[in-house]
Coordinates of C-alpha atoms and ligand atoms in Angstrom, one line a residue:
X1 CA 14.0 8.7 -3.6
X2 CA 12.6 8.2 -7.2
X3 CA 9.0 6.9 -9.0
X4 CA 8.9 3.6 -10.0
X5 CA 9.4 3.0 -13.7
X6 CA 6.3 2.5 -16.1
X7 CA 7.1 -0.9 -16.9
X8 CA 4.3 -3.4 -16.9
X9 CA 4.1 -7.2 -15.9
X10 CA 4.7 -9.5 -18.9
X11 CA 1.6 -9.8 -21.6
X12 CA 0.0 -7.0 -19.6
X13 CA -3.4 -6.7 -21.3
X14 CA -6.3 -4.3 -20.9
X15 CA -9.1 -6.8 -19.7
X16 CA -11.9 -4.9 -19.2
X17 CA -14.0 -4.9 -22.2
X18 CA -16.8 -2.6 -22.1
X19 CA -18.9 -3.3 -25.0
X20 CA -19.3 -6.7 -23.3
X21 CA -19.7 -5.8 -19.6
X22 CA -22.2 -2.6 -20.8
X23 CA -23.7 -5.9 -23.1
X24 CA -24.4 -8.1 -20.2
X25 CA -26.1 -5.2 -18.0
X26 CA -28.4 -4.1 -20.5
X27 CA -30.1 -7.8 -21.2
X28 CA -33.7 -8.7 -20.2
X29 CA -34.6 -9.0 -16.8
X30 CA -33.5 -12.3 -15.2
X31 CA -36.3 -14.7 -14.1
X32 CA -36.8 -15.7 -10.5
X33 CA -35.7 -19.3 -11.3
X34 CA -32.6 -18.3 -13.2
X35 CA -31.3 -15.8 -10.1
X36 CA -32.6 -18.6 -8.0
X37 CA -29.9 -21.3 -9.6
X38 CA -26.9 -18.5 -9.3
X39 CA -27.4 -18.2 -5.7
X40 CA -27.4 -21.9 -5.1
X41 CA -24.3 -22.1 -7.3
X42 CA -22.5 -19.3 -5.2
X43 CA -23.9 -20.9 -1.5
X44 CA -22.5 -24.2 -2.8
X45 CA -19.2 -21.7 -2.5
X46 CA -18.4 -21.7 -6.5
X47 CA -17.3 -18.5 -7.3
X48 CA -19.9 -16.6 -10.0
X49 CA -18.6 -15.7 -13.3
X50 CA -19.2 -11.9 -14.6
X51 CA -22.1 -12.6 -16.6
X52 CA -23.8 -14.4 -13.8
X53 CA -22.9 -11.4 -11.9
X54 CA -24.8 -9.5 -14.0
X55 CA -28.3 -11.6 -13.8
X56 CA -27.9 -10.4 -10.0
X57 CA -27.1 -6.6 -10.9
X58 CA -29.7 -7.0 -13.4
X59 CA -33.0 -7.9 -11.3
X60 CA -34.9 -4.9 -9.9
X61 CA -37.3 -6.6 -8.3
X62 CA -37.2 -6.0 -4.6
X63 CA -38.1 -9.7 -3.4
X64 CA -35.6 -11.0 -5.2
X65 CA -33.1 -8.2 -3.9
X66 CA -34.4 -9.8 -0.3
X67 CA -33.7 -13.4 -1.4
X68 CA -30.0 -11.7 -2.4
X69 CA -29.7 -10.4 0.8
X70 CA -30.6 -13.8 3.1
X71 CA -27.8 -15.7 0.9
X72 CA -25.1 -13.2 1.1
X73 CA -26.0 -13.6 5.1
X74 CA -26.0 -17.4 4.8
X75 CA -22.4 -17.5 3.2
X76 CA -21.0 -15.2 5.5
X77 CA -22.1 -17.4 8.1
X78 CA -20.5 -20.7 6.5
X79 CA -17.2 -19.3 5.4
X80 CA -16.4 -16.7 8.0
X81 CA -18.8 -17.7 10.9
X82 CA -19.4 -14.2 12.9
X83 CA -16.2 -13.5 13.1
X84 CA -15.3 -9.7 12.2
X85 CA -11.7 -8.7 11.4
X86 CA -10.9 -5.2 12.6
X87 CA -7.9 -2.7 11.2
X88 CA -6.8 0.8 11.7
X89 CA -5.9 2.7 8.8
X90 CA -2.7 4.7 9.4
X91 CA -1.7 7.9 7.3
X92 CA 2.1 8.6 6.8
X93 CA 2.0 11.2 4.3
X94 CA -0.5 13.2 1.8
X95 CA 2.2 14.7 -0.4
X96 CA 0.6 14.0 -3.7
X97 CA 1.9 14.5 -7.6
X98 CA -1.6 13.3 -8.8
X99 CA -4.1 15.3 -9.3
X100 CA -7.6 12.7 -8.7
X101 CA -10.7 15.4 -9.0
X102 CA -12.0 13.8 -6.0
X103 CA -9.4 13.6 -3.4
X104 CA -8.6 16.3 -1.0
X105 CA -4.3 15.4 -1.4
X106 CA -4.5 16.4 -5.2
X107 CA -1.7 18.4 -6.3
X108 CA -4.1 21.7 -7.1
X109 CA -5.7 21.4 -3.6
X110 CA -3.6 24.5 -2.8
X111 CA -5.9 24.6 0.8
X112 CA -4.4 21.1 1.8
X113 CA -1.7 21.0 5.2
X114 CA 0.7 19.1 3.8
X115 CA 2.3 16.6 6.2
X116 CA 5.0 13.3 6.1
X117 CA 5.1 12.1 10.0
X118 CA 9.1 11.4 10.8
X119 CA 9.7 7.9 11.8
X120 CA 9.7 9.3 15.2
X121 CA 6.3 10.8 15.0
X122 CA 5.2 7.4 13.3
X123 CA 6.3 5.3 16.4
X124 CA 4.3 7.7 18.4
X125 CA 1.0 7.2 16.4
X126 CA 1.7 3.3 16.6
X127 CA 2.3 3.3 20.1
X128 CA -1.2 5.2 20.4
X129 CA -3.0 2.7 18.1
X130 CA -1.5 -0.3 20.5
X131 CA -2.6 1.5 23.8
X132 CA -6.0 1.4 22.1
X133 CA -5.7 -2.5 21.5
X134 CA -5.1 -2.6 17.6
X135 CA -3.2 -5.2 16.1
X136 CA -3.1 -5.0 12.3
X137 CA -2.9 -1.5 10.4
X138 CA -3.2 -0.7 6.9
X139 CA -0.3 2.4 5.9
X140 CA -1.3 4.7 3.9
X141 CA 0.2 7.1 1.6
X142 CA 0.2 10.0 -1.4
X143 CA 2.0 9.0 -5.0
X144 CA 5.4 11.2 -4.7
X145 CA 8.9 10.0 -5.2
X146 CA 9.4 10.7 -1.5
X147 CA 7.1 7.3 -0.8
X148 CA 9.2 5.4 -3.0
X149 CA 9.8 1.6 -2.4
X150 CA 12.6 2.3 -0.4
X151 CA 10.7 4.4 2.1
X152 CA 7.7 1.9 2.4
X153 CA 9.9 -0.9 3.4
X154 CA 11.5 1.2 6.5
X155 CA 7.8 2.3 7.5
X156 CA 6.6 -0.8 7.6
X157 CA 10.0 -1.9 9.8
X158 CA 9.7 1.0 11.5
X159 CA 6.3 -0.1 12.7
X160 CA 6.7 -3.7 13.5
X161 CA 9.3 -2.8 15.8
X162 CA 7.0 -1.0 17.8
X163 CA 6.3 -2.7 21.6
X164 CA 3.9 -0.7 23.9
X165 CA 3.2 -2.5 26.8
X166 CA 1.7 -5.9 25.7
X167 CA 1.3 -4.1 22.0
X168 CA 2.5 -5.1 18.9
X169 CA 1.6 -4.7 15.3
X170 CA 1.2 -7.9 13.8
X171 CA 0.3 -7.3 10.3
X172 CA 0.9 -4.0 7.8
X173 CA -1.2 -3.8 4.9
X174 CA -0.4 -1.0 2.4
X175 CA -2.7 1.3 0.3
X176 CA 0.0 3.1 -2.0
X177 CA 0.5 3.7 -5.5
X178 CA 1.3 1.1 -7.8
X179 CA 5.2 -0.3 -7.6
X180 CA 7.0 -1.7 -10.6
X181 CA 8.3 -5.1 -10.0
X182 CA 11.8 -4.4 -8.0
X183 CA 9.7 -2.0 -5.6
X184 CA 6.9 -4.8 -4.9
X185 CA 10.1 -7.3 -3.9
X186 CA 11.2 -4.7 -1.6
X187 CA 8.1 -4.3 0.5
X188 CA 7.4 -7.7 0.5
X189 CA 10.8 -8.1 2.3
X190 CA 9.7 -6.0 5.1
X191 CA 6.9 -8.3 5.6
X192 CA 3.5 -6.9 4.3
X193 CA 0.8 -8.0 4.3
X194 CA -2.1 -7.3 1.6
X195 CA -1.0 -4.5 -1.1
X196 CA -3.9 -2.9 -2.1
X197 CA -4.5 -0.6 -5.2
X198 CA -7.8 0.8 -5.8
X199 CA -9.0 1.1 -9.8
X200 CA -11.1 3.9 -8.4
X201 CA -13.2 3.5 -11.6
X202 CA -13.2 1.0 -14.4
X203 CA -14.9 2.9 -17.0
X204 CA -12.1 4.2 -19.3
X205 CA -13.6 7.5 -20.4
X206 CA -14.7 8.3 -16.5
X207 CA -11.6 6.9 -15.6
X208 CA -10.0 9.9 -18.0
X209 CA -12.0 12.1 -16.6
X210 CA -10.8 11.8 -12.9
X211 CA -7.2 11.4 -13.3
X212 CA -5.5 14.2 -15.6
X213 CA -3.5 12.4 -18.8
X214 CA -0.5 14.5 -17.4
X215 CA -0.6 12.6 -14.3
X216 CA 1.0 8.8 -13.1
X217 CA -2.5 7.7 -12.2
X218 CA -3.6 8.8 -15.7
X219 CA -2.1 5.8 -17.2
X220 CA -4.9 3.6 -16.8
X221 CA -3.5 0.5 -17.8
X222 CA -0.7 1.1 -15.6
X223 CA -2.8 0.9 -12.8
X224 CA -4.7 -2.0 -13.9
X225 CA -1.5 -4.0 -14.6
X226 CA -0.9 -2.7 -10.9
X227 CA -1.0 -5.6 -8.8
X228 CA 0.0 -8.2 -11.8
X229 CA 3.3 -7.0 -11.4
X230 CA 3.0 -7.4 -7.5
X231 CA 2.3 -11.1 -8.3
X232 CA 5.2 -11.0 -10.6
X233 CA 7.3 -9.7 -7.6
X234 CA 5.8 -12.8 -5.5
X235 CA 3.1 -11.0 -3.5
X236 CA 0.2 -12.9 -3.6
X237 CA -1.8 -11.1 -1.6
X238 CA -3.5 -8.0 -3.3
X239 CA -6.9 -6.5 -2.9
X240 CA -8.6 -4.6 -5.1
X241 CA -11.2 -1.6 -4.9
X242 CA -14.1 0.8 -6.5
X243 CA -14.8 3.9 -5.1
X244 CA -18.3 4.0 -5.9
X245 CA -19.8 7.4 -6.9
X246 CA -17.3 7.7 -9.7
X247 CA -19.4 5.7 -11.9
X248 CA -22.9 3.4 -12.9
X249 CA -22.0 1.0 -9.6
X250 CA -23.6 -1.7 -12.0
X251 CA -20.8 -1.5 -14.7
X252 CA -17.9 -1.5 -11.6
X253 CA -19.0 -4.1 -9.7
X254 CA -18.9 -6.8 -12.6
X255 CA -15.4 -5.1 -13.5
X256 CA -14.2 -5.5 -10.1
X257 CA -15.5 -9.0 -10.2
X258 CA -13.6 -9.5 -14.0
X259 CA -10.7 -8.2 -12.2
X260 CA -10.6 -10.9 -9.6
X261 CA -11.1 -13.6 -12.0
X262 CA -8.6 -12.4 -14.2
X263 CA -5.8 -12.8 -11.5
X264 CA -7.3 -15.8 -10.5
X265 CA -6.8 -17.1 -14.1
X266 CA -3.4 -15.6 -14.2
X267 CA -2.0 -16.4 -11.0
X268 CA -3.8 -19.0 -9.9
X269 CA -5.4 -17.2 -6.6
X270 CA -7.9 -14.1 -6.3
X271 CA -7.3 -11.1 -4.4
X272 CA -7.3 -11.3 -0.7
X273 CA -10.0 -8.4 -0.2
X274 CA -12.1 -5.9 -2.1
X275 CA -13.3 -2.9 -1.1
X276 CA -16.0 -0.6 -2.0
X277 CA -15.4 3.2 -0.3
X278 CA -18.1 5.2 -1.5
X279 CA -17.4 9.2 -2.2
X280 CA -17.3 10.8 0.8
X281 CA -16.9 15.1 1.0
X282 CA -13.4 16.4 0.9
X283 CA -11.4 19.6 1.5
X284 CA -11.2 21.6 -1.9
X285 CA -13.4 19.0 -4.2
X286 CA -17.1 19.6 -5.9
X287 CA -18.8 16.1 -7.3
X288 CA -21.2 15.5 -9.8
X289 CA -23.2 13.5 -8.5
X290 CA -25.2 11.8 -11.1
X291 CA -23.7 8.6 -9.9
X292 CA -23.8 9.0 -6.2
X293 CA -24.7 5.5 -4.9
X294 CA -27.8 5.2 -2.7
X295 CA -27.6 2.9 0.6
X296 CA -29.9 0.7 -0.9
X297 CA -27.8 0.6 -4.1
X298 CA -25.1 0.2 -2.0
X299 CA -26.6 -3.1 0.1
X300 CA -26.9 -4.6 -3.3
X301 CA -23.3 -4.0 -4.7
X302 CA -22.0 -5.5 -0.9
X303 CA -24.4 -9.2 -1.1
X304 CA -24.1 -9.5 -4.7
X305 CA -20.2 -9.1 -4.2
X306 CA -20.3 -11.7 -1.5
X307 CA -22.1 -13.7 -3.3
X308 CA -19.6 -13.4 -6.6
X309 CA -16.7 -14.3 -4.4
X310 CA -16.8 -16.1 -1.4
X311 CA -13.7 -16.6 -0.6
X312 CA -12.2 -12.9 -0.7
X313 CA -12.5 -11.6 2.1
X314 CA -14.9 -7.6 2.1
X315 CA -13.9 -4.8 3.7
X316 CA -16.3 -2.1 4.8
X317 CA -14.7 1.3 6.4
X318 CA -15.6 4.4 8.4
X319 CA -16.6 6.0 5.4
X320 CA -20.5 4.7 6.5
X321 CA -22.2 5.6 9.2
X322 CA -22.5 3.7 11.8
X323 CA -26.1 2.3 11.7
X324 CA -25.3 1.5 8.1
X325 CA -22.0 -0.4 9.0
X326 CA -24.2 -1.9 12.0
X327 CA -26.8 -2.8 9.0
X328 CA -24.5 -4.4 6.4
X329 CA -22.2 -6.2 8.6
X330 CA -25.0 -9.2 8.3
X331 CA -24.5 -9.1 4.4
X332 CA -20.8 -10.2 3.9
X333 CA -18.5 -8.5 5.3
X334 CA -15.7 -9.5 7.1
X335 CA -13.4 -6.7 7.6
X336 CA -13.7 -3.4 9.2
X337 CA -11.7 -0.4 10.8
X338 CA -12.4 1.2 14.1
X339 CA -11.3 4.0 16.2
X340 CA -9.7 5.4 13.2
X341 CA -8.4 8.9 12.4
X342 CA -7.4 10.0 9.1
X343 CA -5.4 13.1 9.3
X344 CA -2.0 12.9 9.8
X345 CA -0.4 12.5 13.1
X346 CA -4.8 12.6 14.1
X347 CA -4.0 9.2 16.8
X348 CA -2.6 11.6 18.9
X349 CA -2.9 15.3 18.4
X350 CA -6.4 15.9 16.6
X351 CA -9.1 14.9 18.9
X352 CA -12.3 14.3 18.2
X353 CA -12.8 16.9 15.7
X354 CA -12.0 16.7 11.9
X355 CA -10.4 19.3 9.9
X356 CA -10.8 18.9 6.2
X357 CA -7.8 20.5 5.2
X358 CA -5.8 17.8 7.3
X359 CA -7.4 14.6 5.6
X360 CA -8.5 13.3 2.4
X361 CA -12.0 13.2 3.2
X362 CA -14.7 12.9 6.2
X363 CA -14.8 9.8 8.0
X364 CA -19.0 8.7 9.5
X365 CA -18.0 6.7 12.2
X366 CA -15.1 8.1 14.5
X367 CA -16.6 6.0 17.5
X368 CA -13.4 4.1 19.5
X369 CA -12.5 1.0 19.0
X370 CA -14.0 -0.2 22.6
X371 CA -17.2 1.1 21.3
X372 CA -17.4 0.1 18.3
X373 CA -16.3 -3.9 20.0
X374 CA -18.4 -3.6 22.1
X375 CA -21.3 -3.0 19.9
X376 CA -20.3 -6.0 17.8
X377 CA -20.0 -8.1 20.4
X378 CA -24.0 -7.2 21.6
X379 CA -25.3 -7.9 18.0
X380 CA -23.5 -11.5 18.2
X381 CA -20.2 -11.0 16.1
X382 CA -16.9 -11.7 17.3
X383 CA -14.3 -9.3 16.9
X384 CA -10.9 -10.7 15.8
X385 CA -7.4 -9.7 15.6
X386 CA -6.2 -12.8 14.1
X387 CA -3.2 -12.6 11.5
X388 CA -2.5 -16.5 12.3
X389 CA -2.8 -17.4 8.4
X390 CA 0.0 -15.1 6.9
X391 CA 2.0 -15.7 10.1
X392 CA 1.9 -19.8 9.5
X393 CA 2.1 -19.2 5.7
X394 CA -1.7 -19.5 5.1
X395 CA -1.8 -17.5 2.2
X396 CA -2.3 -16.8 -1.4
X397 CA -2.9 -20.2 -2.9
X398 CA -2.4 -22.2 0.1
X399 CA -5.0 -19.9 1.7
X400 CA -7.5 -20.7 -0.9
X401 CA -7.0 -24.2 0.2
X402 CA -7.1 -23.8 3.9
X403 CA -10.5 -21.8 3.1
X404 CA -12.2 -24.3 0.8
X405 CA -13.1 -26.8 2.7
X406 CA -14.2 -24.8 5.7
X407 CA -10.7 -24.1 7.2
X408 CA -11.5 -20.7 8.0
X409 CA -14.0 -21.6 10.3
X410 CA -11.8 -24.1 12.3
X411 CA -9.2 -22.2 12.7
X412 CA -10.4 -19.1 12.7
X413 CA -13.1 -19.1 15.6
X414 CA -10.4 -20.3 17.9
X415 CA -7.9 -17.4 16.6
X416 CA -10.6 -14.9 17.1
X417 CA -11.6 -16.0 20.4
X418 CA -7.6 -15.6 21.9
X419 CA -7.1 -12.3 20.3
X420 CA -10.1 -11.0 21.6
X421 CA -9.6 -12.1 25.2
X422 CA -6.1 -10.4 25.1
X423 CA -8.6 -7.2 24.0
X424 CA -10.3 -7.7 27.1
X425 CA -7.3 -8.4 29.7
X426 CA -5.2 -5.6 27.9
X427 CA -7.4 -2.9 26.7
X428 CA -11.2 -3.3 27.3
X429 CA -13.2 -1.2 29.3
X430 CA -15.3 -2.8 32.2
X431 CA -18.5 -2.6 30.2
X432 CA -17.2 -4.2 27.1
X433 CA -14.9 -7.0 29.1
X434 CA -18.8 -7.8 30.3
X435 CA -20.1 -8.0 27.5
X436 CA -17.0 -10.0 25.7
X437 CA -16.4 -12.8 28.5
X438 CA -20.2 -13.8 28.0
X439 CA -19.8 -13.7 24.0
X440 CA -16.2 -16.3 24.4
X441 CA -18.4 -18.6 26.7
X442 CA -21.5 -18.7 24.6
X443 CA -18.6 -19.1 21.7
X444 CA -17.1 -22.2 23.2
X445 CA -20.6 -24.0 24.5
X446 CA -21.6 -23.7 20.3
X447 CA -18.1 -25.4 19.4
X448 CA -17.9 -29.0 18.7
X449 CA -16.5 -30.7 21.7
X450 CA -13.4 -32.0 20.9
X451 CA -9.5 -31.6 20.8
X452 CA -9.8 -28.1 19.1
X453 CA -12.2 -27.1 21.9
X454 CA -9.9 -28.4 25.1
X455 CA -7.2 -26.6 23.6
X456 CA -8.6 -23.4 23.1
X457 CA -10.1 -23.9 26.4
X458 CA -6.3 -23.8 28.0
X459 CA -5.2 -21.5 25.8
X460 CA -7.7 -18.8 27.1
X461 CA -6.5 -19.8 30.4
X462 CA -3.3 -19.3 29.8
X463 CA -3.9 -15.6 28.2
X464 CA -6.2 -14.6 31.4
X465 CA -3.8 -16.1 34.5
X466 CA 0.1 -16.6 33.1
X467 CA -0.4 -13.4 30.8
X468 CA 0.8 -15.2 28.3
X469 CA 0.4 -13.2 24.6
X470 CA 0.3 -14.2 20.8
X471 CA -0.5 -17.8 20.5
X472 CA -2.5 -19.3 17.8
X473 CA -3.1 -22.2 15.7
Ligands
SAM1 N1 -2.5 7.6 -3.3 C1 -2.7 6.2 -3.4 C2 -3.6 5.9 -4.5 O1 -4.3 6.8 -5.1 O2 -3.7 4.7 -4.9 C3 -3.2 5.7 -2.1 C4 -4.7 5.7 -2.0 S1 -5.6 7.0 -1.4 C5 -4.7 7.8 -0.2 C6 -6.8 5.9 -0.7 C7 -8.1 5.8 -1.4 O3 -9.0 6.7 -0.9 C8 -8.1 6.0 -2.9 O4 -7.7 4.9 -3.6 C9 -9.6 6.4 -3.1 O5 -10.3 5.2 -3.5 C10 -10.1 6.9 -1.8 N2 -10.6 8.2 -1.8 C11 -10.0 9.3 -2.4 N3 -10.8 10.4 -2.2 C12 -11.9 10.0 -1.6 C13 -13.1 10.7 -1.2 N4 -13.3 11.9 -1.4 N5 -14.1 9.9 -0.5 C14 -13.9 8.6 -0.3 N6 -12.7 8.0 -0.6 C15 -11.8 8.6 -1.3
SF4_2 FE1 -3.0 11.3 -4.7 FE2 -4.2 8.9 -4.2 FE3 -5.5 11.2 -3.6 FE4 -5.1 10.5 -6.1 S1 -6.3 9.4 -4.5 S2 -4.8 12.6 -5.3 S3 -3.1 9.5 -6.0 S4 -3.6 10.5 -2.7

């Protein structure tokens, strides 16, 4: 058990620069023909660069915010289809040597029930996830030299070997500290999926202001170098995040956006996802909330995100209600978690009811998984459990050329269509099964008839009568 060391990838450079972000958000306002052209640009699926960006931030004029809005839908539509990816998130352990002023696990939170499940107690909370239907989880743990490397790897083992009843976890993701090169090779081995590490802020003074200078996570550019070194290491599949509420939203989303074309630049392939929590209350934390982000601030940051990069893939979480999550699925995003419960060990013991001092914050939306499918399903999405692409080694820069020339759609409508009728035979209950056997016929009268179509046609058979499980294309 140890912290990794504080080395950083080679030519690790601070790339935010302030002056010029803060430059490009305080120019005129844009006309209606200018944001007109960087729409185009983005439906034509070019990804924007930050000072185009920052002619979307920059408009306040609500029409134009509308005309924002109806692309971000359109893209979504062309690159993902309605398809809607859906996660758990899975906590294994809030001991914390940080001390973040927002988060309920910081070390001076003295009111915090400190908690690392066992393996055994982690095979019991995956076993309850699978009886629910999930299929991909994203682990989640404190910064302490008990979550070293080491320990991540056998969670993540730990967890694929899992089997409950026709369960299984096909993908980990990971939302940890930042690893030094060795530790990134070592989870990699067990099979990850996306690392992500959340900047949390940007700004360097706000940034300073949240996470103590005596603290790991003080070391900003540590953090920023973050997931170069996991590329260095060989993953190539990173996401990135804001929590907005820290700081102006304007200023973070062009960073976040400078951030994913900096790895593109340097690696040759953007992060996998982005995500955008917004602050949310927590045990033993008081917020200033001069930069608290409105929902209608918020709808912006989402489109004009999905219209900056549409290829990476969004993800929206439980932190929003769910008439807002209902709201902005239509703007971009393409990931989601459901059913979820945040306190540790909360899959089985907790209930319904969430005690502060056993999480990091308050989750909006605790509805179950079936509900929240079948409420997807009745506004026209199609919830998927796909992980074919890392499984047939669809990622990183080979995903980006899957994707371009509308990959994702081909294969990923089928994909979504098999691993929601294992939901339905498996886990669904008879209201949602309804409502989802309609939505895979509509799904296959709308595809082009064809070889693709046939197959997926007997592959659905051969989920619903020979109970046959996992296949994709
Ligand atoms: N400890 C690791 C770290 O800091 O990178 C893992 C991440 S932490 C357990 C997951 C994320 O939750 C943080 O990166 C932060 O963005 C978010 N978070 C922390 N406090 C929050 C709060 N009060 N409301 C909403 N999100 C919060
Ligand atoms: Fe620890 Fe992460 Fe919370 Fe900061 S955000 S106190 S590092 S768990």
């Amino acid at each position: 058990m140890s912290l990794p060391s504080m080395n950083l990838s080679a030519n690790a450079v601070d790339f935010i620069d302030e002056g010029h972000l803060h430059g490009l958000l305080s120019g005129e306002k844009p006309s209606a023909v200018r944001i007109r052209e960087i729409i185009s640009k983005s439906l034509n699926k070019e990804a924007l660069s930050v000072e185009e960006t920052a002619v979307l931030v920059r408009t306040d004029d609500p029409a134009l915010h509308e005309e924002i809005f109806a692309a971000a839908r359109q893209l979504k539509e062309t690159v993902y289809g309605n398809r809607i990816v859906l996660f758990a998130p899975l906590y294994i352990g809030n001991d914390c040597i940080n001390d973040c002023t927002y988060c309920a696990f910081k070390r001076s939170n003295f009111r915090a029930i400190r908690r690392t499940l066992t393996p055994e107690e982690v095979r019991l909370q995956v076993t309850a996830l699978q009886d629910h239907g999930h299929k991909r989880l994203i682990l989640v743990f404190g910064e302490h030299s008990r979550y070293d490397a080491d320990f991540i790897a056998e969670t993540v083992r730990n967890v694929y070997s899992v089997r409950s009843g026709h369960g299984e976890i096909r993908r980990v993701n990971i939302n940890a500290a930042p690893l030094d090169v060795e530790g990134y090779r070592k989870v990699k081995d067990a099979g990850i999926g996306t690392y992500q590490i959340f900047m949390e802020t940007y700004h360097h003074a706000t940034y300073a202001a949240m996470h103590p200078g005596n603290t790991r996570k003080g070391n900003y550019l540590y953090r920023l170098d973050g997931l170069s070194r996991a590329f260095e290491a060989g993953c190539d599949d990173v996401g990135l995040g804001v929590l907005f509420g820290l700081y102006d939203w304007r200023f973070e989303v062009l960073a976040m956006v400078r951030h994913a074309l900096y790895l593109q630049e340097r690696f040759n392939v953007g992060p996998h996802t982005l995500s955008f929590p917004r602050l949310r209350p927590a045990s033993g934390v008081k917020f200033d909330e001069k930069f608290f982000t409105t929902d209608a601030e918020f709808k912006r940051i989402i489109a004009i995100l999905r219209l900056a990069v549409p290829y990476t893939g969004l993800i929206l979480t439980a932190r929003e209600k769910p008439e807002l999550r209902r709201e902005l699925m239509s703007f971009g995003v393409s990931q989601i978690d459901a059913g979820s419960r945040i306190e540790l060990g909360g899959y089985t013991e907790a209930g319904d009811a969430q005690v502060m001092e056993r999480e990091q914050f308050s989750l909006a939306d605790i509805r179950s998984l079936d509900d929240v499918m079948c409420q997807l399903m009745s506004d026209g999405y199609v919830p998927s459990f796909c992980t074919s692409c890392y499984r047939s080694g669809r990622t990183g820069e080979h995903f980006m050329e899957f994707s371009i020339p509308g990959f994702i759609k081909r294969f990923c409508t089928p994909n979504a269509l098999l691993t929601l009728q294992e939901y339905l035979m498996d886990y669904a209950s008879p209201e949602t099964r309804r409502v989802g056997e309609k939505l895979i016929s509509e799904e296959l009268e709308r595809m082009e008839d064809g070889d693709m179509k046939q197959r997926t046609i007997k592959q659905l058979e051969e989920i619903k009568q020979r109970h046959v499980r996992d296949i994709y294309f």
